[in-house]
Short mmCIF file of C-alpha atoms in Angstrom, two decimals:
data_model
loop_
_atom_site.label_atom_id
_atom_site.label_comp_id
_atom_site.label_asym_id
_atom_site.label_seq_id
_atom_site.Cartn_x
_atom_site.Cartn_y
_atom_site.Cartn_z
CA ASP A 1 0.03 0.16 -0.11
CA GLY A 2 1.01 3.37 -0.96
CA GLY A 3 1.77 5.95 1.98
CA ILE A 4 4.08 7.23 4.16
CA THR A 5 6.08 5.99 7.31
CA GLN A 6 7.75 7.59 9.62
CA SER A 7 10.58 6.18 12.20
CA PRO A 8 10.67 5.66 15.09
CA LYS A 9 7.29 6.27 16.90
CA TYR A 10 8.91 7.25 20.22
CA LEU A 11 12.54 8.13 20.55
CA PHE A 12 13.86 9.14 24.14
CA ARG A 13 17.31 11.54 23.86
CA LYS A 14 19.75 12.92 25.97
CA GLU A 15 20.21 17.27 26.25
CA GLY A 16 22.72 17.61 23.62
CA GLN A 17 22.75 14.69 21.32
CA ASN A 18 21.52 15.22 18.20
CA VAL A 19 18.74 12.77 16.58
CA THR A 20 17.35 11.95 13.33
CA LEU A 21 13.85 11.22 12.54
CA SER A 22 13.17 8.87 9.76
CA CYS A 23 10.52 9.81 6.59
CA GLU A 24 10.13 8.09 3.46
CA GLN A 25 7.15 8.20 1.04
CA ASN A 26 6.36 5.78 -1.68
CA LEU A 27 3.13 7.74 -3.62
CA ASN A 28 5.74 9.25 -5.84
CA HIS A 29 5.61 12.66 -4.50
CA ASP A 30 7.47 15.64 -5.52
CA ALA A 31 7.15 18.00 -2.59
CA MET A 32 7.75 16.40 1.14
CA TYR A 33 7.71 18.38 4.60
CA TRP A 34 8.01 18.62 8.49
CA TYR A 35 6.33 19.71 10.95
CA ARG A 36 6.25 20.08 14.87
CA GLN A 37 3.28 19.90 17.26
CA ASP A 38 2.86 20.83 20.33
CA PRO A 39 0.43 19.81 23.34
CA GLY A 40 -2.79 21.47 22.40
CA GLN A 41 -1.14 23.57 19.54
CA GLY A 42 -1.43 23.81 15.72
CA LEU A 43 0.96 22.35 13.22
CA ARG A 44 4.81 24.87 12.39
CA LEU A 45 6.38 24.48 9.48
CA ILE A 46 10.05 23.26 10.00
CA TYR A 47 11.47 22.43 6.93
CA TYR A 48 9.77 21.93 3.39
CA SER A 49 11.17 20.37 0.52
CA GLN A 50 9.83 20.64 -3.90
CA ILE A 51 12.20 18.54 -5.60
CA VAL A 52 15.59 16.41 -4.54
CA ASN A 53 18.50 18.72 -3.66
CA ASP A 54 16.52 21.17 -2.23
CA PHE A 55 14.72 22.65 0.39
CA GLN A 56 13.26 25.66 2.21
CA LYS A 57 12.90 26.98 5.46
CA GLY A 58 9.96 26.83 7.11
CA ASP A 59 8.76 29.16 10.70
CA ILE A 60 10.62 27.21 13.07
CA ALA A 61 14.11 26.03 11.28
CA GLU A 62 16.30 26.66 13.79
CA GLY A 63 17.55 23.86 15.58
CA TYR A 64 16.95 21.21 12.49
CA SER A 65 18.61 20.42 9.40
CA VAL A 66 17.28 17.93 7.00
CA SER A 67 18.20 16.30 3.36
CA ARG A 68 16.24 14.99 0.25
CA GLU A 69 19.06 13.01 -1.65
CA LYS A 70 15.71 10.87 -2.77
CA LYS A 71 12.17 11.76 -3.68
CA GLU A 72 11.49 8.80 -1.02
CA SER A 73 13.32 10.20 1.58
CA PHE A 74 13.00 13.37 3.71
CA PRO A 75 14.83 12.63 6.74
CA LEU A 76 14.95 15.31 9.71
CA THR A 77 17.95 16.13 12.39
CA VAL A 78 17.04 17.69 15.69
CA THR A 79 20.23 19.15 16.59
CA SER A 80 21.71 19.95 19.99
CA ALA A 81 21.03 23.56 19.58
CA GLN A 82 17.08 22.99 19.38
CA LYS A 83 16.38 24.09 23.14
CA ASN A 84 13.17 22.78 23.43
CA PRO A 85 12.78 19.61 21.34
CA THR A 86 10.34 17.55 23.08
CA ALA A 87 7.47 17.48 20.30
CA PHE A 88 5.81 15.27 18.21
CA TYR A 89 7.10 15.70 14.63
CA LEU A 90 4.63 15.21 11.80
CA CYS A 91 6.02 13.80 8.26
CA ALA A 92 3.90 15.26 5.36
CA SER A 93 3.90 14.51 1.22
CA SER A 94 1.68 15.97 -1.25
CA ILE A 95 2.28 16.09 -5.83
CA LEU A 96 3.04 19.92 -6.75
CA ALA A 97 -0.15 21.57 -6.64
CA GLY A 98 -1.57 22.21 -10.49
CA ASP A 99 -4.95 23.32 -11.98
CA ALA A 100 -6.41 19.94 -11.26
CA ALA A 101 -4.86 18.87 -8.38
CA THR A 102 -6.16 20.05 -4.55
CA GLY A 103 -2.25 19.16 -3.98
CA GLU A 104 -3.53 18.23 -0.24
CA LEU A 105 -1.07 16.68 2.31
CA PHE A 106 -0.94 12.99 3.07
CA PHE A 107 0.76 12.69 6.40
CA GLY A 108 2.89 9.74 8.32
CA GLU A 109 1.62 8.65 11.93
CA GLY A 110 4.17 10.88 13.25
CA SER A 111 7.04 10.36 16.04
CA ARG A 112 6.95 11.87 20.00
CA LEU A 113 10.48 12.52 20.85
CA THR A 114 11.11 13.29 24.37
CA VAL A 115 14.39 14.52 25.78
CA LEU A 116 15.03 13.84 29.11
CA ALA B 1 3.34 37.51 5.41
CA GLN B 2 0.33 34.16 5.58
CA LYS B 3 -1.30 34.08 8.39
CA ILE B 4 -4.31 31.53 9.30
CA THR B 5 -6.36 32.25 12.32
CA GLN B 6 -8.61 30.18 14.07
CA THR B 7 -10.52 31.89 17.48
CA GLN B 8 -12.05 29.16 18.61
CA PRO B 9 -9.99 26.83 21.36
CA GLY B 10 -12.32 24.72 22.44
CA MET B 11 -16.65 23.92 21.30
CA PHE B 12 -18.60 21.46 22.82
CA VAL B 13 -22.04 21.01 20.21
CA GLN B 14 -24.69 18.44 20.71
CA GLU B 15 -24.74 15.27 18.65
CA LYS B 16 -27.33 15.64 15.42
CA GLU B 17 -26.20 19.02 15.66
CA ALA B 18 -24.76 21.00 13.27
CA VAL B 19 -21.50 23.30 14.12
CA THR B 20 -19.42 26.02 12.12
CA LEU B 21 -15.65 25.88 12.77
CA ASP B 22 -14.31 29.44 11.74
CA CYS B 23 -11.25 30.31 9.93
CA THR B 24 -9.84 33.39 8.80
CA TYR B 25 -6.51 33.97 6.86
CA ASP B 26 -4.35 36.54 5.49
CA THR B 27 -2.40 36.52 1.86
CA SER B 28 -1.12 38.97 -0.28
CA ASP B 29 -1.64 35.71 -2.86
CA PRO B 30 -4.26 35.74 -5.73
CA SER B 31 -3.94 32.03 -6.44
CA TYR B 32 -4.07 29.82 -3.40
CA GLY B 33 -5.85 26.74 -1.85
CA LEU B 34 -7.80 26.36 2.26
CA PHE B 35 -7.64 22.87 4.02
CA TRP B 36 -9.77 21.10 6.76
CA TYR B 37 -7.43 18.22 8.36
CA LYS B 38 -8.86 16.57 11.40
CA GLN B 39 -7.22 15.53 14.27
CA PRO B 40 -8.33 12.72 16.57
CA SER B 41 -6.52 11.45 19.72
CA SER B 42 -4.62 9.06 17.81
CA GLY B 43 -2.81 11.98 16.47
CA GLU B 44 -3.25 10.50 12.54
CA MET B 45 -3.81 13.71 10.14
CA ILE B 46 -7.13 13.08 8.11
CA PHE B 47 -7.88 15.61 5.16
CA LEU B 48 -11.65 16.37 5.20
CA ILE B 49 -12.12 19.41 2.40
CA TYR B 50 -10.51 21.68 -0.13
CA GLN B 51 -11.39 25.13 -1.44
CA GLY B 52 -9.68 26.95 -4.40
CA SER B 53 -9.48 30.30 -4.28
CA TYR B 54 -10.93 31.05 -8.06
CA ASP B 55 -13.84 28.23 -7.00
CA GLN B 56 -16.78 29.57 -7.78
CA GLN B 57 -18.85 27.10 -5.64
CA ASN B 58 -18.71 26.51 -1.55
CA ALA B 59 -16.45 22.76 -1.66
CA THR B 60 -18.75 20.05 -0.28
CA GLU B 61 -17.75 16.93 0.98
CA GLY B 62 -20.54 14.94 2.88
CA ARG B 63 -21.71 15.98 5.81
CA TYR B 64 -18.49 18.82 5.38
CA SER B 65 -18.84 22.18 4.45
CA LEU B 66 -17.32 24.80 3.20
CA ASN B 67 -18.06 27.98 3.69
CA PHE B 68 -16.30 30.40 1.64
CA GLN B 69 -16.26 34.38 1.66
CA LYS B 70 -13.37 35.18 -0.59
CA ALA B 71 -13.91 39.61 0.50
CA ARG B 72 -14.08 38.56 4.00
CA LYS B 73 -10.75 36.50 4.63
CA SER B 74 -12.61 33.61 5.62
CA ALA B 75 -13.17 29.16 5.27
CA ASN B 76 -15.39 27.99 7.72
CA LEU B 77 -15.38 24.78 7.74
CA VAL B 78 -19.18 23.16 8.95
CA ILE B 79 -19.88 20.13 9.96
CA SER B 80 -23.45 18.77 9.30
CA ALA B 81 -25.38 16.44 11.81
CA SER B 82 -22.27 16.25 14.23
CA GLN B 83 -21.60 12.76 15.21
CA LEU B 84 -19.56 11.70 18.61
CA GLY B 85 -17.00 10.16 16.05
CA ASP B 86 -16.32 14.25 14.92
CA SER B 87 -15.23 14.37 18.34
CA ALA B 88 -11.21 15.76 17.73
CA MET B 89 -9.02 18.63 17.08
CA TYR B 90 -9.69 20.40 13.26
CA PHE B 91 -6.64 22.09 11.51
CA CYS B 92 -7.76 25.35 9.02
CA ALA B 93 -4.87 25.73 6.07
CA MET B 94 -3.51 27.09 3.49
CA ARG B 95 -1.29 26.75 0.49
CA SER B 96 0.12 29.40 -1.33
CA TYR B 97 1.03 28.36 -5.05
CA SER B 98 3.57 31.50 -5.57
CA SER B 99 5.67 30.60 -2.45
CA ALA B 100 7.22 27.16 -3.61
CA SER B 101 3.98 25.34 -2.50
CA LYS B 102 4.55 26.06 1.45
CA ILE B 103 1.44 25.11 3.49
CA ILE B 104 0.97 26.90 6.72
CA PHE B 105 -1.47 25.72 9.29
CA GLY B 106 -3.60 27.36 12.60
CA SER B 107 -3.77 26.51 16.02
CA GLY B 108 -6.87 24.27 15.64
CA THR B 109 -10.21 23.55 17.38
CA ARG B 110 -11.14 20.90 19.47
CA LEU B 111 -14.24 20.21 19.13
CA SER B 112 -16.07 17.67 21.72
CA ILE B 113 -19.69 16.38 21.08
CA ARG B 114 -21.81 15.37 23.29
CA PRO B 115 -24.36 12.64 23.40
#
């Protein structure tokens, strides 16, 4: 079945450690996104990418890094520079919006990161 | 700059009643799309409905309809005949086509349906 796979589902990290969250999609979508969600809050955009080897900062990119070496993969690294990394992270993908398509986001099940 | 505003942090509605969730947006882009998503307590994000800025008619999908008022920059979600399973967080989102397909979300509304 086509979809988006995020791993791990739960992750614990000590302060000062970098951690990488995996996101893989087999929907053949061009665009991929990373969002952060804090308890009871909305989704805030961290990074997004329209094509391989290109990505743009979202509204809260500080302390995060990404790569897009393959169309299917868009891993997110939470670095030690991120001051409050405990959150729920959602990866999403979409086709590039055009006249005949809504271009809605398809989401993974999320990764919950807790910093101890 | 783009912005999505949802002013209702939480709402309680009696089962079988209709409910309207508010969403206002701000963009200088003439071409954009508006989305609504549902997030149950499980955390998954479920796409509900879409409205394009040039669509002449309001979007409908089953019990969901979107009350799009372009001049007021509002895109309210209407759920008819609410059900217990509608209890969830609801998010309004916007895609601006001239901004490299950036999609932003509002802060959400927590909807609780009373039996």
